Amino acid sequence: MPLLQSWRWYGPNDPVTLQDVKQAGATGIVSALHHIPHGEIWPLEEIQERKRIIEEAGLTWAVVESVPVHEAIKTRTGNYEHYLENYRQSLRNLASAGLKTICYNFMPVLDWTRTNLGLELWNGAKALYFDWADLAVFDLYILKREGAEQDYTEAVVQQAKDRFKSYSQEKLEELSEIIRMGVPMEGYISLEHLTESIGIYKEIGHAGLRENLAYFLESIMDVCEENGLKMTIHPDDPPYPILGLPRIASNKEDLEYIINRVDRVPNGICFCTGSLGAGGHNNPVEILKSVGHRVYFAHLRNVKKDENGNFYESDHLAGDVDMYGVMKKLVAINRDRQEPIPFRPDHGHQMLDDLHKVTNPGYSAIGRLRGLAELRGLEMGIEKSIYSTN
Ligand code: DNO
């Protein structure tokens, strides 16, 4: 039984269509109801409607990515019990529509963070990029966070100073938007809101955030067990604290802590090689060996870091992540499963015809098609050379 080849589809407004997905060769869809505000219950009818559209195209809805965790739950403030009840109800509704694998994250305020969405590569394709000095430009001169200098090396602070002087107003605004953007369909966070949240999370700290995650998981595990659901936490992207925000899913120890702290089968992991691989402290193959029994979904993508920890998203099989090692282990884990583990080619370069199209950053068609094709070949090669008897 091969892994399930899946593909993120943002819904009917996604410029990449289900027809495109079929031609790319994926059979599973990864989708979410992005139009529902965070914290509200996902109505059964809307879930069924999305499912109907996917199935009419001859595909299956394999993973729900994501059911967002409301900030009140992450901070355990205000009306969080109400949002937990809503979350449980969304899970019940998803389960009754037959959806069983759910992805979420517990990153404070911001989802994944980059500083450039169109780094031009040597071959003319464009990639997503994270640069410490640009983050510092935002942090020191746009957000003006108190005490921010202490979070950067002297060299980065100096670089940020120089860049700030040379960047145009337009460039600064663009940088600010890129950093404040989360999931493309779900808008930007304002500077004021970000500053306020940073203050709240400072009080909570690393240990407090871990507690809040454990509380969240404990509150939903019964519903998951009763309905056969599997939750998969997405690692922090990038896998270290930024803007003074605590991070609790950034490395092997964090992931081990999460699955052991609430040691129940539905408490699983979305194994994202790109997020983890962006940290010099992480060896994705070693992490997979340790937590693989709880991996129910995988994002396969690669990154290339420089000596200062900046990184760009490289081709799926080139970069710092040993994708062969990851795939070999994933194939081995998958062989012991009843159901195939879904993976998706996570992100892809903007290339060829897509350079002239507007698509969601990281989610153009052709770059992902290339990634999926390479990953599928890698999987088949591993299957045949290691497990085939003829
Ligand atoms: C980025 C994605 C993330 C992911 C969420 C899961 O491309 O991998 O936005 O969907 O963090 O909750």
Tab-separated table of C-alpha atoms and ligand atoms in Angstrom:
chain	number	residue	atom	x	y	z
A	1	MET	CA	0.000	0.000	0.000
A	2	PRO	CA	1.663	3.230	-1.134
A	3	LEU	CA	1.404	6.513	0.727
A	4	LEU	CA	-1.622	8.593	-0.201
A	5	GLN	CA	-0.612	11.349	-2.613
A	6	SER	CA	-2.500	14.435	-1.601
A	7	TRP	CA	-2.658	18.102	-2.505
A	8	ARG	CA	-3.733	21.214	-0.688
A	9	TRP	CA	-6.713	22.863	-2.285
A	10	TYR	CA	-7.933	26.145	-0.840
A	11	GLY	CA	-11.492	25.615	-2.055
A	12	PRO	CA	-13.554	26.838	-5.008
A	13	ASN	CA	-11.619	30.148	-5.156
A	14	ASP	CA	-8.260	28.454	-5.476
A	15	PRO	CA	-6.762	29.375	-8.865
A	16	VAL	CA	-5.468	25.802	-9.016
A	17	THR	CA	-8.481	23.663	-9.860
A	18	LEU	CA	-9.425	20.144	-8.912
A	19	GLN	CA	-8.941	19.231	-12.547
A	20	ASP	CA	-5.346	20.456	-12.268
A	21	VAL	CA	-4.907	18.350	-9.152
A	22	LYS	CA	-6.066	15.269	-10.993
A	23	GLN	CA	-3.586	15.907	-13.785
A	24	ALA	CA	-0.835	16.275	-11.212
A	25	GLY	CA	-1.727	12.751	-10.138
A	26	ALA	CA	-2.831	13.340	-6.559
A	27	THR	CA	-5.938	11.554	-5.362
A	28	GLY	CA	-6.410	12.971	-1.883
A	29	ILE	CA	-7.407	16.539	-1.190
A	30	VAL	CA	-6.291	18.571	1.789
A	31	SER	CA	-8.750	21.362	2.367
A	32	ALA	CA	-10.417	23.577	4.938
A	33	LEU	CA	-13.351	25.948	5.228
A	34	HIS	CA	-11.215	29.080	5.238
A	35	HIS	CA	-14.202	31.405	5.054
A	36	ILE	CA	-15.436	30.400	8.500
A	37	PRO	CA	-13.996	32.791	11.101
A	38	HIS	CA	-11.629	31.218	13.584
A	39	GLY	CA	-13.475	29.829	16.540
A	40	GLU	CA	-16.882	29.348	14.925
A	41	ILE	CA	-18.486	25.952	14.521
A	42	TRP	CA	-18.083	24.411	11.077
A	43	PRO	CA	-21.632	23.577	10.038
A	44	LEU	CA	-22.211	20.033	8.866
A	45	GLU	CA	-23.921	21.213	5.657
A	46	GLU	CA	-20.924	23.273	4.642
A	47	ILE	CA	-18.573	20.404	5.307
A	48	GLN	CA	-20.768	18.135	3.237
A	49	GLU	CA	-20.922	20.669	0.440
A	50	ARG	CA	-17.135	20.914	0.259
A	51	LYS	CA	-16.923	17.159	0.314
A	52	ARG	CA	-19.457	16.882	-2.475
A	53	ILE	CA	-17.468	19.230	-4.723
A	54	ILE	CA	-14.285	17.257	-4.134
A	55	GLU	CA	-15.946	13.906	-4.726
A	56	GLU	CA	-17.741	15.071	-7.841
A	57	ALA	CA	-14.333	15.785	-9.297
A	58	GLY	CA	-13.381	12.168	-8.625
A	59	LEU	CA	-11.150	12.909	-5.644
A	60	THR	CA	-11.430	12.302	-1.919
A	61	TRP	CA	-11.093	14.766	0.940
A	62	ALA	CA	-8.284	13.091	2.845
A	63	VAL	CA	-7.194	15.659	5.426
A	64	VAL	CA	-8.690	18.756	6.967
A	65	GLU	CA	-6.000	21.417	7.116
A	66	SER	CA	-6.584	23.245	9.301
A	67	VAL	CA	-9.262	23.564	11.886
A	68	PRO	CA	-7.749	26.701	13.419
A	69	VAL	CA	-7.359	26.901	17.161
A	70	HIS	CA	-8.750	30.207	18.357
A	71	GLU	CA	-6.309	32.563	20.084
A	72	ALA	CA	-8.460	32.442	23.235
A	73	ILE	CA	-7.639	28.733	23.492
A	74	LYS	CA	-3.938	29.233	22.791
A	75	THR	CA	-3.748	31.923	25.458
A	76	ARG	CA	-6.396	30.333	27.684
A	77	THR	CA	-8.056	33.644	28.248
A	78	GLY	CA	-11.530	35.104	27.866
A	79	ASN	CA	-14.153	32.850	26.449
A	80	TYR	CA	-11.892	29.884	25.836
A	81	GLU	CA	-14.288	27.242	27.174
A	82	HIS	CA	-16.839	28.418	24.653
A	83	TYR	CA	-14.290	28.086	21.835
A	84	LEU	CA	-13.295	24.642	23.047
A	85	GLU	CA	-16.906	23.563	22.921
A	86	ASN	CA	-17.144	24.951	19.390
A	87	TYR	CA	-14.009	23.072	18.430
A	88	ARG	CA	-15.412	19.819	19.756
A	89	GLN	CA	-18.588	20.404	17.792
A	90	SER	CA	-16.660	21.112	14.590
A	91	LEU	CA	-14.802	17.850	15.137
A	92	ARG	CA	-18.056	15.931	15.617
A	93	ASN	CA	-19.436	17.467	12.437
A	94	LEU	CA	-16.312	16.595	10.486
A	95	ALA	CA	-16.426	13.037	11.794
A	96	SER	CA	-20.038	12.616	10.829
A	97	ALA	CA	-19.124	13.622	7.285
A	98	GLY	CA	-16.477	10.897	7.349
A	99	LEU	CA	-13.428	13.140	7.797
A	100	LYS	CA	-10.927	11.651	10.180
A	101	THR	CA	-7.555	13.365	9.917
A	102	ILE	CA	-7.272	16.930	11.134
A	103	CYS	CA	-4.314	19.271	11.026
A	104	TYR	CA	-3.868	22.276	13.310
A	105	ASN	CA	-1.089	24.347	14.755
A	106	PHE	CA	-0.361	25.953	18.074
A	107	MET	CA	1.847	28.786	16.856
A	108	PRO	CA	1.096	32.026	18.672
A	109	VAL	CA	-0.723	34.578	16.471
A	110	LEU	CA	1.224	34.046	13.278
A	111	ASP	CA	1.130	30.912	11.190
A	112	TRP	CA	4.198	30.315	8.996
A	113	THR	CA	6.541	33.245	8.524
A	114	ARG	CA	8.678	34.302	5.564
A	115	THR	CA	10.270	37.599	4.602
A	116	ASN	CA	10.166	37.215	0.817
A	117	LEU	CA	7.595	35.353	-1.259
A	118	GLY	CA	9.450	35.574	-4.547
A	119	LEU	CA	13.171	34.954	-4.188
A	120	GLU	CA	14.465	34.480	-7.683
A	121	LEU	CA	16.562	31.349	-8.058
A	122	TRP	CA	19.391	30.749	-10.534
A	123	ASN	CA	16.962	29.157	-13.002
A	124	GLY	CA	14.377	31.950	-12.896
A	125	ALA	CA	11.897	30.111	-10.684
A	126	LYS	CA	10.773	31.826	-7.499
A	127	ALA	CA	10.881	30.487	-3.967
A	128	LEU	CA	9.789	31.518	-0.483
A	129	TYR	CA	12.587	32.864	1.667
A	130	PHE	CA	13.274	33.670	5.321
A	131	ASP	CA	15.950	36.189	6.179
A	132	TRP	CA	16.889	37.191	9.728
A	133	ALA	CA	17.967	40.719	8.839
A	134	ASP	CA	14.673	41.415	7.085
A	135	LEU	CA	12.791	40.051	10.057
A	136	ALA	CA	14.855	42.409	12.210
A	137	VAL	CA	13.991	45.352	9.930
A	138	PHE	CA	10.354	44.607	10.598
A	139	ASP	CA	10.823	43.951	14.289
A	140	LEU	CA	13.083	46.948	15.074
A	141	TYR	CA	11.776	49.622	12.727
A	142	ILE	CA	8.193	48.763	11.808
A	143	LEU	CA	6.823	46.914	14.803
A	144	LYS	CA	9.301	48.658	17.115
A	145	ARG	CA	9.097	45.883	19.670
A	146	GLU	CA	10.549	46.699	23.052
A	147	GLY	CA	13.872	44.981	23.676
A	148	ALA	CA	13.907	43.411	20.220
A	149	GLU	CA	17.656	44.073	19.640
A	150	GLN	CA	18.509	41.442	22.233
A	151	ASP	CA	16.993	38.729	20.073
A	152	TYR	CA	19.430	39.253	17.199
A	153	THR	CA	23.169	39.033	16.772
A	154	GLU	CA	25.048	42.314	16.505
A	155	ALA	CA	25.754	41.633	12.867
A	156	VAL	CA	22.060	41.199	12.097
A	157	VAL	CA	21.152	44.376	13.987
A	158	GLN	CA	23.715	46.290	11.929
A	159	GLN	CA	22.520	44.744	8.683
A	160	ALA	CA	18.937	45.627	9.562
A	161	LYS	CA	19.961	49.197	10.237
A	162	ASP	CA	21.606	49.505	6.827
A	163	ARG	CA	18.737	47.842	5.038
A	164	PHE	CA	16.160	49.991	6.726
A	165	LYS	CA	17.946	53.079	5.393
A	166	SER	CA	18.075	51.731	1.878
A	167	TYR	CA	14.572	50.224	1.623
A	168	SER	CA	11.829	52.309	0.000
A	169	GLN	CA	8.561	52.932	1.794
A	170	GLU	CA	6.917	50.535	-0.605
A	171	LYS	CA	9.424	47.794	0.107
A	172	LEU	CA	8.942	48.256	3.864
A	173	GLU	CA	5.189	47.992	3.529
A	174	GLU	CA	5.506	44.875	1.458
A	175	LEU	CA	7.822	43.306	4.023
A	176	SER	CA	5.411	44.160	6.789
A	177	GLU	CA	2.512	42.550	4.960
A	178	ILE	CA	4.437	39.413	4.142
A	179	ILE	CA	5.379	38.898	7.778
A	180	ARG	CA	1.895	39.649	9.058
A	181	MET	CA	0.252	37.309	6.588
A	182	GLY	CA	-0.900	33.935	7.782
A	183	VAL	CA	-2.963	31.620	5.651
A	184	PRO	CA	-3.494	33.614	2.414
A	185	MET	CA	-7.269	33.316	2.511
A	186	GLU	CA	-7.473	34.430	6.114
A	187	GLY	CA	-5.992	37.926	6.024
A	188	TYR	CA	-3.341	39.890	7.895
A	189	ILE	CA	-2.897	40.714	11.535
A	190	SER	CA	-2.539	44.433	12.314
A	191	LEU	CA	0.594	45.860	13.940
A	192	GLU	CA	-1.403	46.905	17.006
A	193	HIS	CA	-2.923	43.478	17.431
A	194	LEU	CA	0.458	41.833	16.967
A	195	THR	CA	2.063	44.042	19.607
A	196	GLU	CA	-0.735	43.330	22.036
A	197	SER	CA	-0.475	39.578	21.467
A	198	ILE	CA	3.278	39.612	21.916
A	199	GLY	CA	2.688	41.130	25.354
A	200	ILE	CA	0.161	38.466	26.275
A	201	TYR	CA	2.430	35.615	25.156
A	202	LYS	CA	5.346	37.078	27.052
A	203	GLU	CA	3.403	36.462	30.239
A	204	ILE	CA	2.398	32.971	29.163
A	205	GLY	CA	5.918	31.928	28.166
A	206	HIS	CA	7.099	28.571	26.897
A	207	ALA	CA	5.908	26.540	29.890
A	208	GLY	CA	2.520	28.242	29.913
A	209	LEU	CA	1.962	27.635	26.239
A	210	ARG	CA	2.762	23.962	26.721
A	211	GLU	CA	0.157	23.820	29.449
A	212	ASN	CA	-2.395	25.476	27.205
A	213	LEU	CA	-1.722	22.981	24.453
A	214	ALA	CA	-2.074	20.089	26.893
A	215	TYR	CA	-5.353	21.541	28.134
A	216	PHE	CA	-6.613	21.883	24.568
A	217	LEU	CA	-5.652	18.309	23.727
A	218	GLU	CA	-7.173	16.910	26.887
A	219	SER	CA	-10.395	18.748	26.133
A	220	ILE	CA	-10.790	17.196	22.706
A	221	MET	CA	-9.358	13.679	23.085
A	222	ASP	CA	-12.649	12.076	24.162
A	223	VAL	CA	-14.401	13.429	21.101
A	224	CYS	CA	-11.543	12.189	18.921
A	225	GLU	CA	-11.579	8.733	20.457
A	226	GLU	CA	-15.341	8.390	20.246
A	227	ASN	CA	-15.296	9.385	16.587
A	228	GLY	CA	-12.075	7.787	15.390
A	229	LEU	CA	-10.442	11.147	14.652
A	230	LYS	CA	-6.733	11.830	14.466
A	231	MET	CA	-5.309	15.240	15.286
A	232	THR	CA	-1.992	16.261	13.768
A	233	ILE	CA	-0.068	19.225	15.089
A	234	HIS	CA	1.936	21.174	12.538
A	235	PRO	CA	5.453	22.108	13.684
A	236	ASP	CA	6.429	25.735	14.105
A	237	ASP	CA	7.556	27.362	10.903
A	238	PRO	CA	10.324	28.433	11.242
A	239	PRO	CA	11.204	26.205	14.201
A	240	TYR	CA	12.446	28.773	16.686
A	241	PRO	CA	10.979	31.740	18.560
A	242	ILE	CA	10.468	34.855	16.459
A	243	LEU	CA	9.333	38.338	17.488
A	244	GLY	CA	9.615	37.276	21.100
A	245	LEU	CA	6.820	34.734	20.743
A	246	PRO	CA	7.221	31.360	22.470
A	247	ARG	CA	7.316	28.229	20.328
A	248	ILE	CA	6.539	24.742	21.556
A	249	ALA	CA	6.598	22.493	18.482
A	250	SER	CA	10.028	23.226	17.101
A	251	ASN	CA	12.215	20.198	17.679
A	252	LYS	CA	12.398	16.538	18.601
A	253	GLU	CA	12.101	17.145	22.315
A	254	ASP	CA	9.003	19.333	21.817
A	255	LEU	CA	7.255	16.748	19.671
A	256	GLU	CA	8.130	13.931	22.060
A	257	TYR	CA	6.853	16.028	24.924
A	258	ILE	CA	3.552	16.689	23.145
A	259	ILE	CA	2.790	13.068	22.345
A	260	ASN	CA	3.893	11.828	25.754
A	261	ARG	CA	2.210	14.544	27.760
A	262	VAL	CA	-1.193	13.573	26.380
A	263	ASP	CA	-0.402	9.986	25.572
A	264	ARG	CA	-3.462	8.996	23.582
A	265	VAL	CA	-3.651	7.638	20.058
A	266	PRO	CA	-5.474	10.606	18.426
A	267	ASN	CA	-2.770	12.996	19.616
A	268	GLY	CA	-0.610	12.949	16.511
A	269	ILE	CA	1.785	14.912	14.368
A	270	CYS	CA	1.829	16.424	10.924
A	271	PHE	CA	5.406	15.703	10.002
A	272	CYS	CA	6.549	18.781	8.099
A	273	THR	CA	10.083	18.288	6.825
A	274	GLY	CA	10.472	21.877	5.656
A	275	SER	CA	9.430	23.460	8.922
A	276	LEU	CA	11.610	21.200	11.024
A	277	GLY	CA	14.436	21.183	8.487
A	278	ALA	CA	14.788	24.969	8.643
A	279	GLY	CA	16.332	24.598	12.105
A	280	GLY	CA	20.017	23.737	12.266
A	281	HIS	CA	19.198	21.862	15.491
A	282	ASN	CA	16.889	19.432	13.723
A	283	ASN	CA	17.537	16.202	11.885
A	284	PRO	CA	14.171	15.283	10.347
A	285	VAL	CA	15.086	11.624	9.840
A	286	GLU	CA	15.979	11.245	13.517
A	287	ILE	CA	12.783	13.019	14.536
A	288	LEU	CA	10.694	10.763	12.347
A	289	LYS	CA	12.340	7.708	13.873
A	290	SER	CA	11.371	8.944	17.301
A	291	VAL	CA	7.790	10.123	16.756
A	292	GLY	CA	6.828	8.209	13.600
A	293	HIS	CA	4.258	6.056	15.411
A	294	ARG	CA	2.158	9.189	15.867
A	295	VAL	CA	2.652	10.653	12.395
A	296	TYR	CA	-0.669	10.612	10.564
A	297	PHE	CA	0.086	13.168	7.862
A	298	ALA	CA	3.225	14.493	6.197
A	299	HIS	CA	4.252	17.691	4.450
A	300	LEU	CA	7.262	16.969	2.294
A	301	ARG	CA	9.370	19.909	1.260
A	302	ASN	CA	12.993	20.938	1.406
A	303	VAL	CA	14.989	23.952	2.537
A	304	LYS	CA	18.488	25.258	1.976
A	305	LYS	CA	20.017	27.181	4.851
A	306	ASP	CA	23.018	29.481	4.751
A	307	GLU	CA	25.601	29.870	7.512
A	308	ASN	CA	23.503	32.537	9.230
A	309	GLY	CA	20.341	30.472	9.434
A	310	ASN	CA	18.505	32.209	6.576
A	311	PHE	CA	16.814	29.702	4.332
A	312	TYR	CA	14.978	29.354	1.064
A	313	GLU	CA	12.683	26.593	-0.054
A	314	SER	CA	14.689	24.415	-2.393
A	315	ASP	CA	13.621	21.692	-4.818
A	316	HIS	CA	11.927	18.842	-3.022
A	317	LEU	CA	14.852	16.465	-3.438
A	318	ALA	CA	17.627	19.037	-3.090
A	319	GLY	CA	18.460	20.925	0.070
A	320	ASP	CA	19.349	20.199	3.654
A	321	VAL	CA	16.614	17.688	4.372
A	322	ASP	CA	17.635	14.142	3.579
A	323	MET	CA	14.451	13.404	1.657
A	324	TYR	CA	15.618	9.918	0.783
A	325	GLY	CA	16.094	9.142	4.468
A	326	VAL	CA	12.714	10.658	5.339
A	327	MET	CA	10.903	8.781	2.597
A	328	LYS	CA	12.594	5.509	3.475
A	329	LYS	CA	11.418	5.792	7.062
A	330	LEU	CA	7.965	6.993	6.075
A	331	VAL	CA	7.522	4.057	3.709
A	332	ALA	CA	8.567	1.710	6.513
A	333	ILE	CA	6.075	3.259	8.940
A	334	ASN	CA	3.343	3.190	6.332
A	335	ARG	CA	3.792	-0.523	5.793
A	336	ASP	CA	2.511	-1.189	9.295
A	337	ARG	CA	-0.592	0.941	8.911
A	338	GLN	CA	-4.147	-0.089	8.058
A	339	GLU	CA	-4.724	3.150	6.130
A	340	PRO	CA	-2.105	4.867	3.969
A	341	ILE	CA	-0.459	7.948	5.439
A	342	PRO	CA	-1.357	10.984	3.334
A	343	PHE	CA	1.475	13.249	2.299
A	344	ARG	CA	1.430	16.345	0.209
A	345	PRO	CA	4.166	18.077	-1.731
A	346	ASP	CA	4.340	21.065	0.535
A	347	HIS	CA	4.892	24.277	-1.374
A	348	GLY	CA	6.588	24.406	-4.742
A	349	HIS	CA	8.427	26.959	-6.780
A	350	GLN	CA	6.620	29.450	-8.911
A	351	MET	CA	7.890	28.378	-12.300
A	352	LEU	CA	7.104	28.133	-16.016
A	353	ASP	CA	3.618	29.428	-16.823
A	354	ASP	CA	2.875	30.008	-13.170
A	355	LEU	CA	5.342	32.915	-13.157
A	356	HIS	CA	2.632	34.858	-14.973
A	357	LYS	CA	-0.234	33.795	-12.759
A	358	VAL	CA	-1.443	34.868	-9.381
A	359	THR	CA	-1.571	31.900	-7.043
A	360	ASN	CA	-1.320	31.501	-3.297
A	361	PRO	CA	2.314	31.872	-2.205
A	362	GLY	CA	3.927	28.447	-2.206
A	363	TYR	CA	0.849	26.865	-3.732
A	364	SER	CA	1.168	27.301	-7.481
A	365	ALA	CA	0.406	24.249	-9.616
A	366	ILE	CA	3.528	23.448	-11.572
A	367	GLY	CA	6.095	23.635	-8.779
A	368	ARG	CA	4.017	21.320	-6.647
A	369	LEU	CA	3.393	19.030	-9.590
A	370	ARG	CA	7.141	18.752	-10.001
A	371	GLY	CA	7.564	18.102	-6.276
A	372	LEU	CA	4.892	15.445	-6.231
A	373	ALA	CA	6.349	13.741	-9.284
A	374	GLU	CA	9.789	13.596	-7.692
A	375	LEU	CA	8.463	12.345	-4.376
A	376	ARG	CA	6.335	9.698	-5.989
A	377	GLY	CA	9.339	8.462	-7.938
A	378	LEU	CA	11.408	8.390	-4.789
A	379	GLU	CA	8.758	6.376	-3.000
A	380	MET	CA	8.459	3.884	-5.817
A	381	GLY	CA	12.224	3.489	-6.028
A	382	ILE	CA	12.421	2.775	-2.325
A	383	GLU	CA	9.500	0.345	-2.409
A	384	LYS	CA	10.914	-1.608	-5.327
A	385	SER	CA	14.501	-1.697	-4.255
A	386	ILE	CA	13.929	-2.503	-0.597
A	387	TYR	CA	10.689	-4.454	-0.420
A	388	SER	CA	10.014	-5.970	-3.822
A	389	THR	CA	10.680	-9.690	-4.043
A	390	ASN	CA	11.217	-9.866	-7.801
B	1	DNO	C1	1.967	26.527	5.211
B	1	DNO	C2	1.222	25.488	5.936
B	1	DNO	C3	0.706	25.973	7.255
B	1	DNO	C4	-0.176	24.927	7.908
B	1	DNO	C5	-0.710	25.306	9.252
B	1	DNO	C6	-1.389	24.134	9.900
B	1	DNO	O1	2.142	26.423	4.053
B	1	DNO	O2	1.943	24.339	6.050
B	1	DNO	O3	-0.034	27.136	7.052
B	1	DNO	O4	-1.264	24.695	7.099
B	1	DNO	O5	0.290	25.760	10.083
B	1	DNO	O6	-2.239	24.588	10.890
